[in-house]
Short mmCIF file of C-alpha atoms in Angstrom, two decimals:
data_model
loop_
_atom_site.label_atom_id
_atom_site.label_comp_id
_atom_site.label_asym_id
_atom_site.label_seq_id
_atom_site.Cartn_x
_atom_site.Cartn_y
_atom_site.Cartn_z
CA MET A 1 108.12 -82.49 28.78
CA SER A 2 110.63 -80.14 30.26
CA PHE A 3 108.49 -77.83 32.37
CA HIS A 4 108.90 -78.59 36.04
CA GLY A 5 107.78 -76.38 38.80
CA LYS A 6 105.52 -75.30 41.56
CA ILE A 7 102.03 -74.32 40.58
CA LEU A 8 99.71 -72.17 42.67
CA LEU A 9 95.95 -72.66 42.31
CA ALA A 10 93.65 -69.97 43.63
CA ASP A 11 89.94 -70.78 43.63
CA ASP A 12 87.36 -70.55 46.38
CA GLU A 13 85.76 -73.85 45.43
CA PRO A 14 87.60 -76.89 46.85
CA HIS A 15 86.29 -79.21 44.10
CA ILE A 16 87.76 -76.99 41.42
CA ARG A 17 91.09 -76.90 43.24
CA LYS A 18 91.06 -80.69 43.53
CA PHE A 19 90.26 -81.09 39.85
CA LEU A 20 92.88 -78.60 38.71
CA SER A 21 95.53 -79.95 41.07
CA LEU A 22 95.20 -83.36 39.41
CA LEU A 23 95.16 -81.83 35.98
CA VAL A 24 98.32 -79.75 36.37
CA LEU A 25 100.30 -82.87 37.17
CA ARG A 26 100.03 -83.49 33.42
CA ILE A 27 101.87 -80.34 32.50
CA GLY A 28 104.78 -81.05 34.81
CA ALA A 29 103.79 -79.67 38.19
CA THR A 30 106.23 -80.85 40.82
CA SER A 31 104.09 -79.51 43.65
CA VAL A 32 100.74 -77.83 43.88
CA LEU A 33 99.93 -75.01 46.29
CA GLU A 34 96.34 -74.04 46.99
CA ALA A 35 94.72 -70.75 47.95
CA ALA A 36 91.03 -70.20 48.68
CA ASN A 37 91.06 -66.50 47.90
CA GLY A 38 93.20 -63.78 46.40
CA GLN A 39 94.63 -62.64 49.70
CA GLN A 40 95.96 -66.11 50.42
CA ALA A 41 97.26 -66.38 46.88
CA VAL A 42 99.33 -63.21 47.28
CA GLU A 43 100.75 -64.44 50.61
CA ILE A 44 101.65 -67.83 49.21
CA TYR A 45 103.15 -66.27 46.10
CA GLU A 46 105.47 -64.04 48.13
CA ARG A 47 106.60 -66.95 50.25
CA GLU A 48 106.87 -69.71 47.65
CA ARG A 49 107.42 -67.99 44.30
CA PRO A 50 105.65 -70.64 42.18
CA GLU A 51 106.48 -70.82 38.47
CA LEU A 52 102.85 -70.73 37.37
CA VAL A 53 99.65 -69.35 38.92
CA LEU A 54 96.11 -70.36 37.97
CA LEU A 55 93.79 -67.66 39.20
CA ASP A 56 90.01 -67.77 39.49
CA VAL A 57 88.29 -64.50 38.59
CA ASN A 58 85.43 -64.58 41.11
CA MET A 59 86.81 -65.07 44.58
CA PRO A 60 85.85 -63.69 47.97
CA VAL A 61 88.13 -61.37 49.99
CA MET A 62 90.18 -60.36 46.94
CA ASP A 63 88.99 -61.10 43.42
CA GLY A 64 91.14 -62.46 40.63
CA ILE A 65 91.71 -59.17 38.83
CA GLU A 66 92.89 -57.40 41.98
CA THR A 67 95.05 -60.40 42.87
CA LEU A 68 96.58 -60.35 39.40
CA ARG A 69 97.38 -56.66 39.83
CA ARG A 70 99.14 -57.36 43.16
CA LEU A 71 101.05 -60.32 41.74
CA MET A 72 102.31 -58.27 38.82
CA GLU A 73 103.49 -55.60 41.26
CA ILE A 74 105.36 -58.17 43.32
CA ASP A 75 106.83 -59.88 40.27
CA PRO A 76 106.31 -58.44 36.77
CA ASP A 77 107.53 -61.75 35.27
CA CYS A 78 104.95 -63.79 37.13
CA VAL A 79 103.14 -66.25 34.81
CA VAL A 80 99.40 -66.18 35.48
CA VAL A 81 96.55 -67.97 33.70
CA MET A 82 93.07 -66.71 34.53
CA MET A 83 90.39 -69.34 35.13
CA THR A 84 86.92 -68.08 34.30
CA SER A 85 83.51 -69.63 34.38
CA LEU A 86 82.15 -67.25 31.79
CA ILE A 87 84.02 -65.57 29.05
CA ASN A 88 83.42 -61.97 29.81
CA ARG A 89 85.32 -60.12 27.14
CA GLN A 90 85.94 -57.10 29.33
CA THR A 91 87.39 -59.11 32.19
CA VAL A 92 89.57 -61.08 29.81
CA ASP A 93 90.88 -57.96 28.10
CA GLN A 94 91.54 -56.36 31.46
CA ALA A 95 93.43 -59.43 32.66
CA LEU A 96 95.55 -59.65 29.51
CA GLU A 97 96.31 -55.95 29.74
CA LEU A 98 97.41 -56.38 33.35
CA GLY A 99 99.85 -59.06 32.22
CA ALA A 100 98.03 -62.40 32.40
CA SER A 101 99.58 -64.97 30.04
CA GLY A 102 96.28 -66.54 29.05
CA TYR A 103 92.84 -67.57 30.16
CA VAL A 104 90.90 -70.82 30.31
CA ARG A 105 87.24 -71.46 30.87
CA LYS A 106 86.79 -73.90 33.73
CA ASP A 107 84.12 -75.93 31.99
CA THR A 108 86.40 -76.63 29.04
CA PRO A 109 86.96 -80.40 28.65
CA PRO A 110 89.95 -81.52 30.75
CA GLU A 111 92.15 -82.51 27.80
CA GLU A 112 91.61 -79.11 26.30
CA ILE A 113 92.50 -77.31 29.53
CA VAL A 114 95.72 -79.33 29.60
CA SER A 115 96.42 -78.39 26.01
CA ALA A 116 95.82 -74.69 26.70
CA LEU A 117 98.06 -74.75 29.76
CA LYS A 118 100.76 -76.50 27.73
CA ASP A 119 100.51 -73.68 25.20
CA VAL A 120 101.11 -71.11 27.93
CA VAL A 121 103.99 -73.09 29.38
CA ALA A 122 105.51 -73.44 25.92
CA GLU A 123 105.25 -69.75 25.28
CA CYS A 124 106.50 -68.62 28.67
CA PHE A 125 109.15 -71.24 29.36
CA GLY A 126 110.09 -71.98 25.78
CA ASP A 127 109.67 -75.71 25.46
CA GLU A 128 107.08 -78.34 24.60
CA ASP A 129 105.17 -78.38 21.35
CA PRO A 130 101.66 -77.13 21.75
CA ALA A 131 99.13 -79.83 21.01
CA PRO A 132 97.11 -78.72 17.96
CA ALA A 133 98.03 -76.44 15.12
CA GLU A 134 98.81 -72.95 16.23
CA GLY A 135 100.19 -72.11 19.62
CA GLY A 136 98.28 -69.00 20.66
CA SER A 137 97.89 -69.17 24.39
CA GLN A 138 95.12 -66.68 24.49
CA GLU A 139 92.45 -68.50 22.67
CA THR A 140 91.30 -71.40 24.60
CA ALA A 141 88.08 -73.14 23.92
CA GLU A 142 85.02 -71.17 24.60
CA MET B 1 63.42 -64.69 40.52
CA ALA B 2 61.43 -61.64 41.45
CA ALA B 3 57.73 -62.26 41.92
CA THR B 4 55.82 -60.91 38.96
CA ASP B 5 52.20 -60.10 38.38
CA PRO B 6 50.33 -63.02 36.95
CA ILE B 7 49.81 -62.42 33.29
CA SER B 8 46.16 -61.56 32.89
CA PRO B 9 44.89 -60.58 29.50
CA ARG B 10 41.49 -59.85 31.05
CA VAL B 11 39.82 -61.49 28.13
CA SER B 12 36.19 -60.46 27.90
CA THR B 13 33.74 -62.16 25.65
CA GLY B 14 30.87 -59.66 25.76
CA PRO B 15 30.95 -55.94 25.01
CA MET B 16 33.68 -54.05 26.84
CA ASP B 17 32.92 -52.39 30.12
CA LEU B 18 33.32 -48.71 29.39
CA ASN B 19 31.94 -47.45 32.72
CA GLY B 20 34.05 -44.69 34.22
CA CYS B 21 35.94 -43.91 31.02
CA ARG B 22 37.14 -40.31 31.05
CA ILE B 23 36.21 -38.02 28.20
CA LEU B 24 37.57 -34.52 27.76
CA ALA B 25 35.33 -32.28 25.62
CA VAL B 26 36.87 -29.10 24.27
CA ASP B 27 34.61 -26.36 22.88
CA ASP B 28 34.36 -22.60 23.38
CA ASP B 29 30.59 -22.78 23.05
CA ARG B 30 29.02 -23.73 26.40
CA LEU B 31 25.84 -24.80 24.66
CA ASN B 32 27.66 -27.45 22.63
CA LEU B 33 29.28 -28.81 25.76
CA ARG B 34 25.90 -29.09 27.43
CA ILE B 35 24.40 -30.88 24.46
CA LEU B 36 27.29 -33.35 24.42
CA GLY B 37 26.89 -33.89 28.17
CA GLY B 38 23.22 -34.64 27.61
CA ILE B 39 23.87 -37.12 24.81
CA LEU B 40 26.48 -39.04 26.80
CA ARG B 41 24.67 -38.86 30.16
CA GLY B 42 23.29 -42.37 29.93
CA GLU B 43 26.74 -43.91 29.35
CA ASN B 44 28.37 -43.65 32.77
CA TYR B 45 31.41 -41.78 31.51
CA VAL B 46 33.27 -39.19 33.51
CA LEU B 47 33.11 -35.95 31.55
CA ASN B 48 35.34 -32.93 31.87
CA ASP B 49 35.46 -29.87 29.64
CA ALA B 50 37.74 -27.06 28.53
CA ASP B 51 36.82 -23.90 26.60
CA SER B 52 40.13 -23.57 24.74
CA GLY B 53 43.03 -25.62 23.37
CA GLU B 54 45.37 -24.16 25.95
CA LYS B 55 43.01 -25.15 28.78
CA ALA B 56 42.70 -28.66 27.35
CA ILE B 57 46.48 -29.09 27.29
CA GLU B 58 46.65 -27.82 30.87
CA LEU B 59 43.85 -30.12 32.07
CA TYR B 60 45.03 -33.21 30.24
CA PRO B 61 47.78 -34.53 32.57
CA ALA B 62 45.65 -34.49 35.73
CA PHE B 63 42.48 -35.79 34.07
CA ARG B 64 44.19 -38.44 31.89
CA PRO B 65 41.23 -38.80 29.48
CA ASN B 66 40.59 -41.98 27.50
CA LEU B 67 39.16 -39.90 24.67
CA VAL B 68 39.24 -36.23 23.62
CA LEU B 69 36.37 -34.56 21.73
CA LEU B 70 38.00 -31.53 20.20
CA ASP B 71 36.26 -28.66 18.44
CA VAL B 72 38.18 -27.52 15.37
CA MET B 73 37.28 -23.84 15.54
CA LEU B 74 38.63 -22.53 18.81
CA PRO B 75 39.79 -19.06 19.77
CA GLY B 76 43.55 -18.91 20.13
CA MET B 77 45.07 -22.28 19.40
CA ASP B 78 42.75 -24.13 16.99
CA GLY B 79 41.74 -27.80 17.24
CA PHE B 80 44.41 -29.13 14.87
CA ALA B 81 47.21 -27.27 16.63
CA THR B 82 45.90 -28.47 20.00
CA CYS B 83 45.82 -32.04 18.75
CA ARG B 84 49.37 -31.82 17.41
CA GLU B 85 50.54 -30.36 20.70
CA LEU B 86 48.84 -33.12 22.72
CA LYS B 87 50.43 -35.77 20.51
CA ARG B 88 53.79 -34.08 20.84
CA ILE B 89 53.60 -33.96 24.64
CA HIS B 90 52.08 -37.37 25.30
CA GLY B 91 53.40 -39.32 22.32
CA ASP B 92 52.07 -42.85 21.86
CA ALA B 93 50.27 -42.70 25.20
CA CYS B 94 48.01 -39.86 24.01
CA ALA B 95 44.28 -40.58 24.04
CA PRO B 96 42.51 -40.75 20.68
CA VAL B 97 41.19 -37.40 19.50
CA ILE B 98 37.84 -36.98 17.72
CA PHE B 99 37.40 -33.64 15.95
CA VAL B 100 34.11 -31.82 16.20
CA THR B 101 33.21 -29.61 13.27
CA ALA B 102 30.34 -27.97 11.45
CA ARG B 103 28.64 -30.16 8.89
CA ASN B 104 29.72 -27.97 5.98
CA ASP B 105 33.40 -28.13 6.85
CA THR B 106 34.11 -31.84 6.69
CA GLU B 107 36.70 -31.55 3.96
CA GLY B 108 39.01 -29.53 6.16
CA VAL B 109 38.61 -32.06 8.93
CA VAL B 110 39.67 -34.97 6.78
CA GLU B 111 42.90 -33.14 6.16
CA GLY B 112 43.08 -32.38 9.86
CA LEU B 113 43.04 -36.07 10.68
CA ALA B 114 46.65 -35.95 9.60
CA ALA B 115 47.22 -33.90 12.74
CA GLY B 116 46.59 -37.09 14.70
CA GLY B 117 42.80 -37.31 15.04
CA VAL B 118 41.12 -40.70 14.68
CA ASP B 119 37.69 -39.54 13.54
CA TYR B 120 35.33 -36.59 13.43
CA LEU B 121 31.80 -35.72 14.50
CA THR B 122 29.66 -33.09 12.88
CA LYS B 123 27.50 -30.43 14.46
CA PRO B 124 24.60 -30.41 14.94
CA PHE B 125 25.10 -33.72 16.75
CA GLN B 126 23.19 -36.88 15.86
CA PRO B 127 22.91 -38.38 19.36
CA LYS B 128 22.99 -42.03 18.30
CA GLU B 129 25.98 -41.42 16.06
CA VAL B 130 27.87 -39.64 18.84
CA VAL B 131 27.18 -42.46 21.31
CA ALA B 132 28.21 -45.15 18.83
CA ARG B 133 31.43 -43.50 17.71
CA VAL B 134 32.50 -42.66 21.22
CA ARG B 135 31.92 -46.29 22.22
CA THR B 136 33.86 -47.60 19.24
CA HIS B 137 36.87 -45.42 19.89
CA LEU B 138 36.86 -46.02 23.63
CA THR B 139 36.72 -49.76 23.04
CA SER B 140 39.57 -49.67 20.58
CA GLN B 141 41.55 -47.44 22.96
CA LEU B 142 41.05 -49.86 25.85
CA LEU B 143 42.00 -52.84 23.72
CA THR B 144 45.17 -51.11 22.61
CA GLU B 145 46.06 -50.32 26.19
CA GLN B 146 45.42 -53.88 27.29
CA GLN B 147 47.57 -55.12 24.49
CA LYS B 148 50.41 -52.80 25.43
CA HIS B 149 50.10 -53.86 29.03
CA LEU B 150 50.14 -57.51 28.07
CA VAL B 151 53.16 -57.10 25.81
CA ALA B 152 54.99 -55.30 28.61
CA GLN B 153 54.10 -58.07 31.07
CA LEU B 154 55.21 -60.76 28.65
CA SER B 155 58.51 -59.07 27.87
CA LYS B 156 59.16 -58.71 31.56
CA ALA B 157 58.28 -62.35 32.20
CA ASN B 158 60.58 -63.37 29.37
CA ALA B 159 63.40 -61.22 30.72
CA ASP B 160 62.89 -62.74 34.19
CA LYS B 161 63.00 -66.21 32.69
CA ASN B 162 66.23 -65.40 30.91
CA ARG B 163 67.77 -63.94 34.02
CA PHE B 164 66.78 -66.99 36.03
CA LEU B 165 68.08 -69.35 33.36
CA GLY B 166 71.32 -67.43 33.22
CA MET B 167 71.78 -67.54 36.99
CA ALA B 168 70.88 -71.19 37.32
CA ALA B 169 73.05 -72.23 34.41
CA HIS B 170 75.96 -70.18 35.64
CA ASP B 171 75.85 -71.62 39.13
CA LEU B 172 75.49 -75.18 37.88
CA ARG B 173 78.42 -74.95 35.55
CA ASN B 174 81.40 -75.05 37.88
CA PRO B 175 80.20 -77.96 40.02
CA LEU B 176 79.31 -79.92 36.89
CA ALA B 177 82.70 -79.22 35.36
CA SER B 178 84.33 -80.55 38.52
CA ILE B 179 82.20 -83.67 38.62
CA ARG B 180 83.00 -84.40 35.02
CA GLY B 181 86.68 -83.64 35.42
CA LEU B 182 87.17 -85.57 38.65
CA ALA B 183 85.29 -88.59 37.32
CA GLU B 184 87.36 -88.52 34.17
CA LEU B 185 90.64 -88.26 36.05
CA MET B 186 89.66 -91.11 38.35
CA SER B 187 88.51 -93.32 35.51
CA ASP B 188 91.75 -92.94 33.56
CA GLY B 189 93.76 -94.07 36.56
CA THR B 190 95.35 -90.73 37.48
CA VAL B 191 94.89 -91.46 41.18
CA GLY B 192 95.42 -95.20 41.14
CA PRO B 193 94.17 -98.42 39.57
CA LEU B 194 90.47 -99.32 39.45
CA ASN B 195 88.64 -102.47 38.52
CA ALA B 196 86.62 -102.67 35.31
CA GLU B 197 83.27 -101.98 36.94
CA GLN B 198 84.55 -98.94 38.84
CA THR B 199 86.05 -97.60 35.64
CA GLU B 200 82.78 -98.09 33.80
CA MET B 201 80.78 -96.36 36.52
CA LEU B 202 83.11 -93.39 36.54
CA GLN B 203 82.91 -93.16 32.76
CA MET B 204 79.14 -93.07 33.05
CA MET B 205 79.35 -90.27 35.61
CA SER B 206 81.69 -88.40 33.36
CA ALA B 207 79.46 -88.82 30.31
CA ALA B 208 76.31 -87.89 32.25
CA SER B 209 77.85 -84.73 33.67
CA GLN B 210 79.22 -83.90 30.24
CA SER B 211 75.77 -83.93 28.70
CA MET B 212 74.36 -81.91 31.61
CA LEU B 213 77.11 -79.39 31.11
CA GLU B 214 76.26 -79.11 27.43
CA LEU B 215 72.61 -78.57 28.27
CA VAL B 216 73.44 -75.92 30.84
CA ASN B 217 75.78 -74.15 28.42
CA GLU B 218 73.18 -74.17 25.70
CA LEU B 219 70.51 -72.82 28.03
CA LEU B 220 72.90 -70.09 29.05
CA ASP B 221 73.62 -69.30 25.41
CA VAL B 222 69.93 -69.08 24.65
CA ALA B 223 69.37 -66.81 27.64
CA THR B 224 72.24 -64.61 26.52
CA ILE B 225 71.03 -64.49 22.96
CA GLU B 226 67.43 -63.76 23.92
CA ALA B 227 68.51 -61.00 26.24
CA GLY B 228 70.14 -59.47 23.15
CA GLU B 229 73.57 -59.91 24.67
CA LEU B 230 75.08 -62.06 21.94
CA LYS B 231 78.11 -60.07 20.95
CA VAL B 232 80.44 -61.15 18.22
CA GLU B 233 83.85 -59.56 18.01
CA LEU B 234 84.65 -59.69 14.31
CA ALA B 235 88.27 -59.60 13.23
CA PRO B 236 89.91 -60.78 9.99
CA THR B 237 90.79 -64.40 10.77
CA SER B 238 91.79 -67.46 8.78
CA LEU B 239 89.19 -70.17 9.03
CA ALA B 240 91.38 -73.29 8.81
CA PRO B 241 93.18 -73.04 12.18
CA VAL B 242 89.87 -72.56 14.02
CA ILE B 243 88.41 -75.62 12.34
CA GLU B 244 91.56 -77.64 12.79
CA LYS B 245 91.43 -77.11 16.55
CA SER B 246 87.78 -78.09 16.68
CA VAL B 247 88.43 -81.23 14.62
CA TYR B 248 91.36 -82.16 16.86
CA PHE B 249 89.34 -82.06 20.08
CA ASN B 250 86.18 -83.55 18.60
CA ASN B 251 88.19 -86.53 17.42
CA ILE B 252 88.87 -87.40 21.06
CA GLU B 253 85.13 -87.76 21.73
CA ALA B 254 84.49 -89.35 18.32
CA ALA B 255 87.14 -92.02 18.96
CA LYS B 256 84.89 -93.39 21.72
CA LYS B 257 82.44 -94.35 18.94
CA LYS B 258 85.23 -95.39 16.60
CA THR B 259 84.15 -92.50 14.43
CA ARG B 260 86.73 -90.39 12.62
CA VAL B 261 86.54 -86.69 11.81
CA GLU B 262 88.63 -85.80 8.78
CA PHE B 263 89.81 -82.39 7.72
CA ASP B 264 92.34 -82.41 4.90
CA GLU B 265 93.20 -78.83 4.36
CA THR B 266 96.60 -77.48 3.62
CA SER B 267 95.67 -73.87 2.93
CA LEU B 268 94.67 -71.41 5.63
CA GLY B 269 91.58 -70.50 3.65
CA PRO B 270 90.67 -66.88 3.00
CA ALA B 271 90.69 -64.45 5.90
CA LEU B 272 87.11 -63.69 6.90
CA LEU B 273 85.57 -61.31 9.37
CA LEU B 274 84.73 -63.61 12.23
CA ASP B 275 84.76 -64.16 15.96
CA PRO B 276 87.04 -67.21 16.35
CA ALA B 277 85.54 -68.38 19.63
CA LYS B 278 81.99 -68.20 18.28
CA ILE B 279 82.83 -69.88 14.97
CA ARG B 280 84.66 -72.53 16.94
CA GLN B 281 81.44 -73.07 18.90
CA VAL B 282 79.45 -73.48 15.67
CA CYS B 283 82.04 -75.88 14.27
CA ASP B 284 82.10 -77.88 17.54
CA ASN B 285 78.35 -78.11 17.47
CA LEU B 286 78.11 -79.26 13.86
CA ILE B 287 80.86 -81.84 14.28
CA SER B 288 79.53 -83.17 17.58
CA ASN B 289 76.05 -83.43 16.03
CA ALA B 290 77.53 -85.34 13.13
CA VAL B 291 79.26 -87.69 15.57
CA LYS B 292 76.05 -88.09 17.60
CA TYR B 293 73.87 -89.00 14.64
CA SER B 294 76.32 -91.11 12.64
CA PRO B 295 76.61 -94.86 12.91
CA LYS B 296 79.58 -96.03 14.94
CA GLY B 297 82.72 -96.38 12.92
CA SER B 298 81.73 -93.89 10.23
CA THR B 299 83.70 -90.99 8.85
CA ILE B 300 82.79 -87.33 9.14
CA THR B 301 84.27 -85.01 6.58
CA VAL B 302 84.98 -81.36 7.25
CA ALA B 303 86.08 -79.15 4.38
CA LEU B 304 86.47 -75.53 3.39
CA HIS B 305 84.48 -74.08 0.50
CA SER B 306 84.38 -70.75 -1.26
CA ASP B 307 82.78 -68.97 -4.18
CA ASP B 308 82.75 -65.40 -5.52
CA THR B 309 80.97 -63.84 -2.58
CA SER B 310 81.39 -66.14 0.37
CA ALA B 311 83.54 -68.74 2.02
CA GLY B 312 83.08 -71.12 4.88
CA PHE B 313 83.08 -74.75 5.82
CA LEU B 314 81.06 -77.94 5.37
CA VAL B 315 80.44 -80.82 7.71
CA ARG B 316 79.30 -84.07 6.06
CA ASP B 317 78.17 -87.12 7.94
CA GLN B 318 77.02 -90.62 7.09
CA GLY B 319 73.99 -90.56 9.36
CA PRO B 320 70.31 -91.01 8.51
CA GLY B 321 69.92 -87.48 7.13
CA ILE B 322 67.20 -85.00 7.94
CA PRO B 323 63.60 -86.12 7.39
CA ASP B 324 62.11 -83.85 4.70
CA ASP B 325 59.15 -82.73 6.76
CA GLU B 326 61.39 -81.72 9.65
CA ARG B 327 63.77 -79.51 7.75
CA ASP B 328 61.85 -76.32 8.61
CA ARG B 329 62.26 -76.91 12.32
CA LEU B 330 65.94 -77.67 12.14
CA PHE B 331 67.27 -74.28 13.24
CA LYS B 332 64.52 -73.44 15.73
CA ASP B 333 64.75 -73.50 19.54
CA PHE B 334 64.12 -76.87 21.18
CA SER B 335 63.49 -78.56 17.86
CA ARG B 336 64.75 -82.05 18.24
CA LEU B 337 64.21 -84.22 15.24
CA SER B 338 62.80 -87.71 15.17
CA VAL B 339 66.22 -89.16 14.37
CA ARG B 340 68.05 -90.32 17.48
CA PRO B 341 71.69 -90.21 18.47
CA THR B 342 73.42 -93.50 17.78
CA GLY B 343 75.35 -93.79 21.04
CA GLY B 344 72.67 -92.77 23.52
CA GLU B 345 73.95 -89.18 23.61
CA LYS B 346 71.72 -86.37 24.78
CA SER B 347 70.62 -83.47 22.69
CA THR B 348 68.89 -80.31 23.86
CA GLY B 349 67.57 -79.22 20.50
CA LEU B 350 69.12 -75.82 21.11
CA GLY B 351 72.48 -76.30 19.45
CA LEU B 352 71.49 -75.53 15.87
CA ALA B 353 69.32 -72.60 16.94
CA ILE B 354 72.37 -71.14 18.66
CA CYS B 355 74.54 -71.84 15.59
CA ARG B 356 72.07 -70.04 13.40
CA LYS B 357 72.02 -67.01 15.68
CA ILE B 358 75.81 -66.86 15.79
CA ILE B 359 76.04 -67.14 12.01
CA ASP B 360 73.30 -64.49 11.62
CA ALA B 361 75.40 -62.18 13.76
CA HIS B 362 78.21 -62.77 11.25
CA HIS B 363 75.83 -61.89 8.38
CA GLY B 364 76.40 -65.38 7.03
CA THR B 365 74.16 -68.34 6.28
CA ILE B 366 73.90 -71.85 7.65
CA THR B 367 72.07 -74.46 5.61
CA ALA B 368 71.53 -78.18 5.64
CA ARG B 369 70.80 -80.66 2.88
CA ASN B 370 70.63 -84.40 2.55
CA LEU B 371 73.30 -85.99 0.41
CA SER B 372 72.22 -88.15 -2.50
CA GLU B 373 74.26 -91.08 -1.23
CA LYS B 374 73.84 -91.10 2.54
CA GLY B 375 73.95 -88.63 5.39
CA CYS B 376 73.66 -84.88 5.33
CA GLU B 377 75.75 -81.81 4.89
CA PHE B 378 75.74 -78.62 6.93
CA LYS B 379 77.18 -75.63 5.20
CA VAL B 380 78.29 -72.39 6.82
CA ALA B 381 78.96 -69.49 4.46
CA LEU B 382 80.38 -66.18 5.60
CA PRO B 383 80.69 -63.07 3.45
CA LEU B 384 84.11 -62.46 1.93
CA LEU B 385 86.04 -59.43 3.11
CA SER B 386 85.31 -56.68 0.62
CA LYS B 387 88.45 -55.64 -1.13
#
């Protein structure tokens, strides 16, 4: 695998951050940064410029959609994957329109989350074969 | 969940209590009104009267009668017109209307029933007949109202249940996903070596939280579907890639039972109008069922099929099949069959009901049959795109 980089996880639930921080090691994370809300995520992004951001939709202080909007203003090339607990079509469409590179449902089995993240990495950083057949980053398991 | 009124059908076994029922009598002849009052005096009704159709319409909202006795021949607006107007204003909630007419004019009244009346009485009044008919119509009116009230209460209770289910399921989902994920990552050695017993315990935690997660997701799906919020976003899509992905990930779980899921398909299959995520869910469900109910080490075959009007996919297993007398229940909510999973897996009995609802929303069909050799076959057929 040739993706290497800093990954920022923004989620208000510590257990989700723990889980995801272990999971992203499998897609080549060299270090993992954690934020408990959108505000923190924006601050950390400006300071650290991580290669990939995993953003929860429902967060206190600043929600995922607003955070995404800010991140895209700071860096239009920023690679963001939205983490949702429900697939709400409207939210997903809004996020993709704002520039998110994909979305993953948090209760997707771990191996499938990894596979979806690999797809995004492959598409955005141009390496690594996506696991199963086609490589669309936007349709993760529902 | 918001506190709701207890559901009380107020079932009565004896005759209905009609005391205090409100009756509006409309007649321009004071004498007739007095006679009616006399006939109904013994019945404990509350009587009110109007001497014209216009007056009756004006009085109606404040008096809210349970029954209207309406003379056909009225000055100004006649009885039929008054009835139509009452029905127009008050719609389904309008009290039943009984027309009052002269004995020699019953033919006209029968036609007038089309204006919304339920019955008619003839003048001169036969007291016993008047009392009996008024009772009958009041009783039927009260029963209808009770029924409406009960249906409204039940729909509200059902909506509350769905909202509660949705909330509970939603809030359980993230923690469960973390428990499953963390246990899985620990058990596969991501954070360091473990002994055999620790590994086994973590695998149990992972499997237990996995089945809880499935249950919660299915409950949430049912709540969504029952609330009428199942939305499919149909777009022309090739079936094979959706199925391929499902087969790929289901093989990971199946491998734990040394079961193999095969899908030998080189074509993309025809493009069909479908919602890929929802069809993926159906495919996942059918394959995981097949894995659950098949003996360890067996093979599950997934294939595409098509004919002149439809196309779709099949899932064949080598399990015990569906008992004949249980086939009717297969696609109903909470209908678990007598056959048991072969690896101790859990089943909610909701999966196939959800599949059926998703396929219905695609205007397709989902069917099951036992194979002559062994096992059963589930077949999903979706309509072909019209050329």
